[in-house]
mmCIF file of N, CA, C and O in Angstrom:
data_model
loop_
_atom_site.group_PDB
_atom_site.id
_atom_site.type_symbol
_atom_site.label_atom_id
_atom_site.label_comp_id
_atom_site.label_asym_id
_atom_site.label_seq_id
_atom_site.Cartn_x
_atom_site.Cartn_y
_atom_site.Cartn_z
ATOM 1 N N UNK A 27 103.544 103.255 83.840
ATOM 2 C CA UNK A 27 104.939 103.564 83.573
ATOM 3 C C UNK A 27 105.070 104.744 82.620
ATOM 4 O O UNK A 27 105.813 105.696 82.857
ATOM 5 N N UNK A 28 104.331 104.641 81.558
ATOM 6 C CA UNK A 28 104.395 105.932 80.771
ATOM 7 C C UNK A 28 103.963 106.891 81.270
ATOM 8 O O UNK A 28 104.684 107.876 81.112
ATOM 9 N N UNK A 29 102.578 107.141 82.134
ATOM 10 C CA UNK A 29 102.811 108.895 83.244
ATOM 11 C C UNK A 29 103.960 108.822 83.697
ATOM 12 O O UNK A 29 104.605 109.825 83.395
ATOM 13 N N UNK A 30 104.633 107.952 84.404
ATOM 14 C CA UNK A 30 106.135 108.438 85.175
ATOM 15 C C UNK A 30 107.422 108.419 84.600
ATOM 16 O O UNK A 30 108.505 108.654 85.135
ATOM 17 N N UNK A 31 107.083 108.019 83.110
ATOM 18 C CA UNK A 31 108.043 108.819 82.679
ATOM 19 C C UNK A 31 108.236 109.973 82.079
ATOM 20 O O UNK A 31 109.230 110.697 82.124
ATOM 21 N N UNK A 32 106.882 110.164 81.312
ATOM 22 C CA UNK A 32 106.092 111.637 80.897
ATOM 23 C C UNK A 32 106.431 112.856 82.106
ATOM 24 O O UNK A 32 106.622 114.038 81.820
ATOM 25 N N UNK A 33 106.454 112.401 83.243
ATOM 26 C CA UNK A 33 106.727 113.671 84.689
ATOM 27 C C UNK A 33 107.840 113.677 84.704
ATOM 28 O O UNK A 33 108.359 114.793 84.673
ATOM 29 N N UNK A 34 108.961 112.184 84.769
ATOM 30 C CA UNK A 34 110.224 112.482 84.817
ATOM 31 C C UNK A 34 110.677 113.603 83.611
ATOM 32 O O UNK A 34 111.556 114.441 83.814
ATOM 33 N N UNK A 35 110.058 113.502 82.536
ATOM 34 C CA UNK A 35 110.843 114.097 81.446
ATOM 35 C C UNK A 35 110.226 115.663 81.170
ATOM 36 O O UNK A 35 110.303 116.206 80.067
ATOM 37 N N UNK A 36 109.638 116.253 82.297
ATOM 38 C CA UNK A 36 109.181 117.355 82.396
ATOM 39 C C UNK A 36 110.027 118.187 83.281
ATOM 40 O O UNK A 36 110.073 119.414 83.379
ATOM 41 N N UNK A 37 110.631 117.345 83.851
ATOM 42 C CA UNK A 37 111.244 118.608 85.135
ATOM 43 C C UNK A 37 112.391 118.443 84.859
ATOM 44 O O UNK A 37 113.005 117.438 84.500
ATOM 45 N N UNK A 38 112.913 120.211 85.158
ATOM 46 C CA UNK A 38 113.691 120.688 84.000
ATOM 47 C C UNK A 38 114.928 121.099 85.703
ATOM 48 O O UNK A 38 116.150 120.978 85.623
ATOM 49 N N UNK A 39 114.271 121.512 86.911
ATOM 50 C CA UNK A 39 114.698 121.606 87.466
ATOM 51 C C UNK A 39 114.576 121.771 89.155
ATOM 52 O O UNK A 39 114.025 122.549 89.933
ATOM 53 N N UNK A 40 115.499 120.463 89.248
ATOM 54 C CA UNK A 40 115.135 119.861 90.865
ATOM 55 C C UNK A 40 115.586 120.537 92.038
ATOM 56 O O UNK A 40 116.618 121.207 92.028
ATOM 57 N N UNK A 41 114.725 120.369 93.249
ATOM 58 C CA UNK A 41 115.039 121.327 93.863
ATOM 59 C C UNK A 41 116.215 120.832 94.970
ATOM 60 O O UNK A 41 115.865 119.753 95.448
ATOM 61 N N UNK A 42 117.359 121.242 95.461
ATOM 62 C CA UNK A 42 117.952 120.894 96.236
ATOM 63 C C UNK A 42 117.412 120.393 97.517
ATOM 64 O O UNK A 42 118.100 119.559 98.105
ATOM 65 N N UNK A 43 116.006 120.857 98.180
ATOM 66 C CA UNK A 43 115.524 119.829 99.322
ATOM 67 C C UNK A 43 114.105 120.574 98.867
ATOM 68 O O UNK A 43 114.049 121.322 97.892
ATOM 69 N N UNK A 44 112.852 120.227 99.804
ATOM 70 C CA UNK A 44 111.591 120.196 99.376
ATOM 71 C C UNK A 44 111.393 121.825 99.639
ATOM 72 O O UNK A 44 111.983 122.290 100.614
ATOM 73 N N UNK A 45 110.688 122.608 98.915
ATOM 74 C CA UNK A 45 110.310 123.809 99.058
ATOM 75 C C UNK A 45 108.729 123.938 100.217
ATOM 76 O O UNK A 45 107.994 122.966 100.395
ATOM 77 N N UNK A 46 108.550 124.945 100.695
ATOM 78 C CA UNK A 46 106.741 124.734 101.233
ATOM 79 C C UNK A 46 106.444 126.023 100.454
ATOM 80 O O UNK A 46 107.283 126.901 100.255
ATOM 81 N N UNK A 47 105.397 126.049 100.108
ATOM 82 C CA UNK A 47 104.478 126.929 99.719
ATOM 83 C C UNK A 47 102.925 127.391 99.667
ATOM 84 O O UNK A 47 102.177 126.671 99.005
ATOM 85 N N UNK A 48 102.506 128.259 100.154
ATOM 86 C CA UNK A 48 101.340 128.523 100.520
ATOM 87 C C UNK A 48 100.403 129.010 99.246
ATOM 88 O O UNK A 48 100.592 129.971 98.499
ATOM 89 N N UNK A 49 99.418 128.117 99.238
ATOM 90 C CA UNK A 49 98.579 128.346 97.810
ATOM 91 C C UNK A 49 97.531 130.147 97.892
ATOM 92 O O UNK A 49 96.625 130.526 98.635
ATOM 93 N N UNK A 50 98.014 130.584 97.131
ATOM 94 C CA UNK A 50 97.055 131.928 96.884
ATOM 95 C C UNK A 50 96.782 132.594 95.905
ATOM 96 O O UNK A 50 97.206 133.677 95.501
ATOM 97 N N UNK A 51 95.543 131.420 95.278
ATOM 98 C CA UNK A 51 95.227 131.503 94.113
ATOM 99 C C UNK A 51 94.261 132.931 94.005
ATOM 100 O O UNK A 51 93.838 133.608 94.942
ATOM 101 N N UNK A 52 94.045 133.167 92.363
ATOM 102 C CA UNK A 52 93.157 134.256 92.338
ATOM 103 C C UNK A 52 91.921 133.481 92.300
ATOM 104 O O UNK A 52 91.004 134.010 91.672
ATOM 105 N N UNK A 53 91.729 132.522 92.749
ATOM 106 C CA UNK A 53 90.097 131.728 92.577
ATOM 107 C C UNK A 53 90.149 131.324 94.191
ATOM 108 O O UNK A 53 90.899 131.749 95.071
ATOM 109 N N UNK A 54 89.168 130.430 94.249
ATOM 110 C CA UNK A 54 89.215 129.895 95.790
ATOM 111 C C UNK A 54 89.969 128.305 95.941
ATOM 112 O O UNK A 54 89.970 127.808 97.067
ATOM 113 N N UNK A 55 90.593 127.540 94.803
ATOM 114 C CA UNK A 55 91.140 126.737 94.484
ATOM 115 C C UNK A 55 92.676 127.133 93.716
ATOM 116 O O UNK A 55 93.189 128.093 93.141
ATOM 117 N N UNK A 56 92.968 125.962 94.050
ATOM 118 C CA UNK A 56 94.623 125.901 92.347
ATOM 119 C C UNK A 56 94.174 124.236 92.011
ATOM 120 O O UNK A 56 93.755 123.234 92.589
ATOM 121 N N UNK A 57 94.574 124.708 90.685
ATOM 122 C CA UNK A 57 94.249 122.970 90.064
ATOM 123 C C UNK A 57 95.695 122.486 90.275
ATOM 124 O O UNK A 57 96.590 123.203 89.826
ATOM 125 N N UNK A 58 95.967 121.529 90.806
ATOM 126 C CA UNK A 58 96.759 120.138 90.788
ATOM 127 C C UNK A 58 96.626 119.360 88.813
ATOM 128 O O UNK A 58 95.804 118.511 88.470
ATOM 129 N N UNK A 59 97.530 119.910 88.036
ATOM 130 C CA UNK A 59 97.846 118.618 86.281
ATOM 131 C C UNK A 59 98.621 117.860 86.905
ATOM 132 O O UNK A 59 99.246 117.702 87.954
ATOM 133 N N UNK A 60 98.265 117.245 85.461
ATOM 134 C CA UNK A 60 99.133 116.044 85.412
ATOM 135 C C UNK A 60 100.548 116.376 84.581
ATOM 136 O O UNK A 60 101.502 115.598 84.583
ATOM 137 N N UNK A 61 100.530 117.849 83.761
ATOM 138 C CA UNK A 61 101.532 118.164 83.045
ATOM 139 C C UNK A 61 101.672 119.556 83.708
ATOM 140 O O UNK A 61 100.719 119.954 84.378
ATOM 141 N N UNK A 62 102.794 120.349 83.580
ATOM 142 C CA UNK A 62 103.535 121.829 83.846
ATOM 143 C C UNK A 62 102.823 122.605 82.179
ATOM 144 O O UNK A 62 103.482 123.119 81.276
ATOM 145 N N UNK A 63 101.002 122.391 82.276
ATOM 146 C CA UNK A 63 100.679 123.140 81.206
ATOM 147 C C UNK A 63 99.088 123.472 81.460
ATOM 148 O O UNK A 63 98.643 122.716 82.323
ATOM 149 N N UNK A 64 98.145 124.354 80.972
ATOM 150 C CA UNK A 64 97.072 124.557 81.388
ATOM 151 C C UNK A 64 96.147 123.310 80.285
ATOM 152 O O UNK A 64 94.932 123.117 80.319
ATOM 153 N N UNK A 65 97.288 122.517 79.251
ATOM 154 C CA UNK A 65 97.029 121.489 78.088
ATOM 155 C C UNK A 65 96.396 120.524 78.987
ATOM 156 O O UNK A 65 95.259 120.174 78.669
ATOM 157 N N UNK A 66 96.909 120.024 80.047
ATOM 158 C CA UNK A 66 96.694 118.826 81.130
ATOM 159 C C UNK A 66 95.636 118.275 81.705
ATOM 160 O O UNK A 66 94.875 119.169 82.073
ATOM 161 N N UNK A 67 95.340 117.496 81.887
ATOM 162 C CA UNK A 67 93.761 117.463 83.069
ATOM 163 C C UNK A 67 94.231 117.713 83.881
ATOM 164 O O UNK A 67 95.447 117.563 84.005
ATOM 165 N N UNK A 68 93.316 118.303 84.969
ATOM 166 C CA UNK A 68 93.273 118.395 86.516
ATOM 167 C C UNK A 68 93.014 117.356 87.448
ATOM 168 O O UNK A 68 91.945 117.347 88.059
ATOM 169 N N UNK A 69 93.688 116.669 87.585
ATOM 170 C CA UNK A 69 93.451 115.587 88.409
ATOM 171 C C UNK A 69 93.151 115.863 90.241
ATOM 172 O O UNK A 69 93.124 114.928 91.041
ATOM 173 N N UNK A 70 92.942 117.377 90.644
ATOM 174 C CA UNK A 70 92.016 117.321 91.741
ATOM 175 C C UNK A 70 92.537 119.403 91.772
ATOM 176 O O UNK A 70 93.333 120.080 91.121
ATOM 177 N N UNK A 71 91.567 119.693 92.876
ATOM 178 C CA UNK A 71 91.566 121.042 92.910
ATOM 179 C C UNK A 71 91.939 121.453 94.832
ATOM 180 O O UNK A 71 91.240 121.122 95.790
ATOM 181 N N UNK A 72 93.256 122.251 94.856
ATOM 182 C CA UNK A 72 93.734 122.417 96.441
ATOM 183 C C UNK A 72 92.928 123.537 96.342
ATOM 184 O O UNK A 72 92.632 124.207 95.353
ATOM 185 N N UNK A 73 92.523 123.679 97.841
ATOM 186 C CA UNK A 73 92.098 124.829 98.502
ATOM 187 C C UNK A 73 93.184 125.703 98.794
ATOM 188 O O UNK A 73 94.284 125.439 99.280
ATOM 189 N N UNK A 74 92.448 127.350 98.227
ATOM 190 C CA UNK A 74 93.312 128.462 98.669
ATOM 191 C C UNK A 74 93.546 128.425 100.193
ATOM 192 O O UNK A 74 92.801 127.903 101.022
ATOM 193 N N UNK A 75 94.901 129.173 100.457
ATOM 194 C CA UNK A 75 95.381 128.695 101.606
ATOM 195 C C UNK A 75 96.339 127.992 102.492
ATOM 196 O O UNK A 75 96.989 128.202 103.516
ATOM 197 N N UNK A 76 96.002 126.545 101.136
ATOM 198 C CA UNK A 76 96.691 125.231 102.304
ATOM 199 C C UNK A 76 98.350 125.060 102.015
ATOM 200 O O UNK A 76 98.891 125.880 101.273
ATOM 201 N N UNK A 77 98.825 124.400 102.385
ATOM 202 C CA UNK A 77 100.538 124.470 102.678
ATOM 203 C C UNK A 77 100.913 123.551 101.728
ATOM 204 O O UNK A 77 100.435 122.552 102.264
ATOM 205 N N UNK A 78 101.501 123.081 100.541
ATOM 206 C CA UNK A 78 101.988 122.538 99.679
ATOM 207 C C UNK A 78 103.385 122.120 99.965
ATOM 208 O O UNK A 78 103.732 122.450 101.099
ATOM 209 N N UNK A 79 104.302 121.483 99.268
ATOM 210 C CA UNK A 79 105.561 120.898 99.277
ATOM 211 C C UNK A 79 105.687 120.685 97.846
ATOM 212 O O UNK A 79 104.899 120.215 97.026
ATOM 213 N N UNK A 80 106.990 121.191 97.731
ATOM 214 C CA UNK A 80 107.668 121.482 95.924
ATOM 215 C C UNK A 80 108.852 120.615 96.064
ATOM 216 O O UNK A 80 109.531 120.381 97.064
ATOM 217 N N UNK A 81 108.969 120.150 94.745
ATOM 218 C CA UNK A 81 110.354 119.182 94.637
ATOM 219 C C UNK A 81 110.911 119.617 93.495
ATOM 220 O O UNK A 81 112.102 119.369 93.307
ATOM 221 N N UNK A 82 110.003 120.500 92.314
ATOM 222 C CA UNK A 82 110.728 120.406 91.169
ATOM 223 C C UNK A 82 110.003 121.787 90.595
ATOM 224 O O UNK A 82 108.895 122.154 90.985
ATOM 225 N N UNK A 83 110.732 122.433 89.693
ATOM 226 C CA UNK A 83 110.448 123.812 88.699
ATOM 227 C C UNK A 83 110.408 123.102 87.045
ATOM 228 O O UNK A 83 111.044 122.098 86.725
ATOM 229 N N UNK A 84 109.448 123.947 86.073
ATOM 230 C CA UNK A 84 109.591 123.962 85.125
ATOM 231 C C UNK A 84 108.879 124.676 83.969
ATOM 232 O O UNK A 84 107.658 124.812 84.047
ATOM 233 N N UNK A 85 109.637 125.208 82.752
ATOM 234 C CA UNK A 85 108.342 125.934 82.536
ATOM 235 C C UNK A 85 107.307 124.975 81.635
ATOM 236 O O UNK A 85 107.546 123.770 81.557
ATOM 237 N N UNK A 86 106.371 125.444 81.088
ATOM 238 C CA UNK A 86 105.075 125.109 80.097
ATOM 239 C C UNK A 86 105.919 124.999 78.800
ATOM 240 O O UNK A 86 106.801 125.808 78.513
ATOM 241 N N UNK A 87 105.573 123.927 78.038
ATOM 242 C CA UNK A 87 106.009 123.135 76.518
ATOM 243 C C UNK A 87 105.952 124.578 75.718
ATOM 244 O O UNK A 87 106.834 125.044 74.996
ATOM 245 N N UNK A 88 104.713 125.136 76.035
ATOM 246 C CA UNK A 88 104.177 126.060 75.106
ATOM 247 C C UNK A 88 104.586 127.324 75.622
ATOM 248 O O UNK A 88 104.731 128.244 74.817
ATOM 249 N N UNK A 89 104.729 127.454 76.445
ATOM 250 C CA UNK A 89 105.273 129.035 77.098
ATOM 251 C C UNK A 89 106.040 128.738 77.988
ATOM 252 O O UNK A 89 105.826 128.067 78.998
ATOM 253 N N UNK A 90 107.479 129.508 77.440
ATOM 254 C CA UNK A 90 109.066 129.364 78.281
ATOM 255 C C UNK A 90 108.659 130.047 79.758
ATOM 256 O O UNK A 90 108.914 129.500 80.831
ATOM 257 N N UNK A 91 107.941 131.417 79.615
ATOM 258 C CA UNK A 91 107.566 132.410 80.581
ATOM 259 C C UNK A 91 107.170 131.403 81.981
ATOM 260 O O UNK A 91 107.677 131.468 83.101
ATOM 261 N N UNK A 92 106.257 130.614 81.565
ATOM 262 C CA UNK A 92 104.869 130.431 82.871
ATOM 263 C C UNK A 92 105.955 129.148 83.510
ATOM 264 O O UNK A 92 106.594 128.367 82.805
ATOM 265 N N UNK A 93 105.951 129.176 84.504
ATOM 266 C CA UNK A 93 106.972 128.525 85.583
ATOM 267 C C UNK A 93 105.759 127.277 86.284
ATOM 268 O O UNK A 93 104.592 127.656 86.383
ATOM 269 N N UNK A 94 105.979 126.391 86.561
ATOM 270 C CA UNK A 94 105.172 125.304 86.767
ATOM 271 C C UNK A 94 106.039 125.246 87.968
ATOM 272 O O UNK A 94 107.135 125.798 87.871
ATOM 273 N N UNK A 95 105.603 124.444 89.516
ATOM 274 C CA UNK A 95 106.440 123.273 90.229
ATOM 275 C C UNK A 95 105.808 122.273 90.786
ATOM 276 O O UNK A 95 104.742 122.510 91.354
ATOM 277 N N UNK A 96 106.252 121.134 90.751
ATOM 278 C CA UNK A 96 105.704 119.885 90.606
ATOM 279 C C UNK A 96 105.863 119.596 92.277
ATOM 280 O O UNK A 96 106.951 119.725 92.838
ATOM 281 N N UNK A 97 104.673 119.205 92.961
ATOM 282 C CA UNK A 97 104.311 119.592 94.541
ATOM 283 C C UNK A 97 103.507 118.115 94.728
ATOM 284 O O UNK A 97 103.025 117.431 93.825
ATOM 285 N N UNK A 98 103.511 117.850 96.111
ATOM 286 C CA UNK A 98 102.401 116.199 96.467
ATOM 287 C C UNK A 98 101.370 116.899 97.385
ATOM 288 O O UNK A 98 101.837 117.733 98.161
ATOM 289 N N UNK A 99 100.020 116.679 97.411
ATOM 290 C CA UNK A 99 99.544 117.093 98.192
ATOM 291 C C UNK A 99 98.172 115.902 98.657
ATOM 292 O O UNK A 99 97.483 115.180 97.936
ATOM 293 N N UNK A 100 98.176 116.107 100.192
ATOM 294 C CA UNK A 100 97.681 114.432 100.347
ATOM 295 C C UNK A 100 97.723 113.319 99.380
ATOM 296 O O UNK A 100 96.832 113.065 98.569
ATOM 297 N N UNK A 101 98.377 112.938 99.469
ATOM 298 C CA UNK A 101 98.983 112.044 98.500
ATOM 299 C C UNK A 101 99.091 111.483 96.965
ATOM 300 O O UNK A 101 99.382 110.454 96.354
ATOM 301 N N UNK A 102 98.676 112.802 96.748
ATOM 302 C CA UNK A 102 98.880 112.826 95.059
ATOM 303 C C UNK A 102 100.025 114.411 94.603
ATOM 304 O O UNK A 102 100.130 115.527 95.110
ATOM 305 N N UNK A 103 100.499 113.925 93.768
ATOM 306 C CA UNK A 103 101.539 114.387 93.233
ATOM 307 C C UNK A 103 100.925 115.292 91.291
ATOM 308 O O UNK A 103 100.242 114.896 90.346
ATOM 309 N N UNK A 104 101.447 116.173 91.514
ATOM 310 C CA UNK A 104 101.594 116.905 89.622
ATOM 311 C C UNK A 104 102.146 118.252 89.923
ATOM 312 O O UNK A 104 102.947 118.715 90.735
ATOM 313 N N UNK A 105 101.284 118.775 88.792
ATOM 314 C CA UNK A 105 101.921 120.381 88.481
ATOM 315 C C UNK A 105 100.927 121.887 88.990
ATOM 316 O O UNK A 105 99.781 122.059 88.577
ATOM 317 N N UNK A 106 101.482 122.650 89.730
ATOM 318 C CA UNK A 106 100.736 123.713 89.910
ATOM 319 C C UNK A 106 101.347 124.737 89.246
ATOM 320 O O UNK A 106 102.476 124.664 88.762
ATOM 321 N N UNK A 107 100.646 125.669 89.211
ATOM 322 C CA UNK A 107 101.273 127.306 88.193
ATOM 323 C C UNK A 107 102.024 127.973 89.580
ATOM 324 O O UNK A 107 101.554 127.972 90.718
ATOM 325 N N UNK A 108 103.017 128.403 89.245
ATOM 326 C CA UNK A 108 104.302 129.120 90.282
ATOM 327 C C UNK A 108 103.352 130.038 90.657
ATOM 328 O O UNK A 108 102.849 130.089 91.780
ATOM 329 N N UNK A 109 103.023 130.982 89.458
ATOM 330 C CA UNK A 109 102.559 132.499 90.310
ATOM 331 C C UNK A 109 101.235 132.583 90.871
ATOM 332 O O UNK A 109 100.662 133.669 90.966
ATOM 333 N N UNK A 110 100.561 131.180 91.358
ATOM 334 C CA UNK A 110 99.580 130.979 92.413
ATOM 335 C C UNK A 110 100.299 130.586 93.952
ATOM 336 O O UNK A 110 99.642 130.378 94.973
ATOM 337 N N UNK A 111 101.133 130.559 93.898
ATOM 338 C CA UNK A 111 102.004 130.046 95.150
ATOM 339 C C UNK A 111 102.584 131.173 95.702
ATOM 340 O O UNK A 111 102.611 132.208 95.036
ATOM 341 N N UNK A 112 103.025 131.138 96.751
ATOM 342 C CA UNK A 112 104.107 131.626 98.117
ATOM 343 C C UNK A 112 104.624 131.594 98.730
ATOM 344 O O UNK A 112 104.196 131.673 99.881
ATOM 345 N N UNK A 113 106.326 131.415 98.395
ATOM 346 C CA UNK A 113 106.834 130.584 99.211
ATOM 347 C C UNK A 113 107.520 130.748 100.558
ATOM 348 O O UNK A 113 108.383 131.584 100.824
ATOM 349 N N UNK A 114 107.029 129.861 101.337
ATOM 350 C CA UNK A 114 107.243 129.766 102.550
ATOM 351 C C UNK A 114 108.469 129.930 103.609
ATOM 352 O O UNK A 114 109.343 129.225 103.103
ATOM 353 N N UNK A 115 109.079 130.562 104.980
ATOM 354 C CA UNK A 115 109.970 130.513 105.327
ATOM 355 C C UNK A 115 111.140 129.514 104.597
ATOM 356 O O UNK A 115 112.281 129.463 105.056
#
């Protein structure tokens, strides 16, 4: 209960329906946190490339700048960094 409310109280702003976005990281991965911060663990690593789904924007505790959005991917859910993404039609 306390991760889900820790995520609820991170997103700053929801998206009117699900976004897609195509991961194109400068590595061959994007890390999947558990927080909208590089502070977070990585709780798994997407392959450059693959097609994501966004529900929510926000920035980093520590930096207003860096834009986070909170995405599920096979069936886990957190935070990726915006300017590794691309968003989709």
């Amino acid at each position: 209960k306390a991760i889900r409310r820790q995520r609820q109280m991170c997103i700053r702003d929801r998206f009117k329906k699900k976004k897609k976005y195509k991961v194109v990281s400068d590595t061959t991965y994007l890390n999947l946190r558990f927080g909208p911060s590089k502070k977070y663990e990585v709780q798994l690593k997407i392959p450059d490339g693959e097609s994501i789904y966004g529900t929510a924007q926000s920035s980093a505790p520590d930096d207003k700048e860096e834009k986070w959005v909170y995405v599920s991917y096979r069936g886990t859910s957190g935070w990726v960094m915006r300017g590794l993404l691309e968003e989709c039609g």
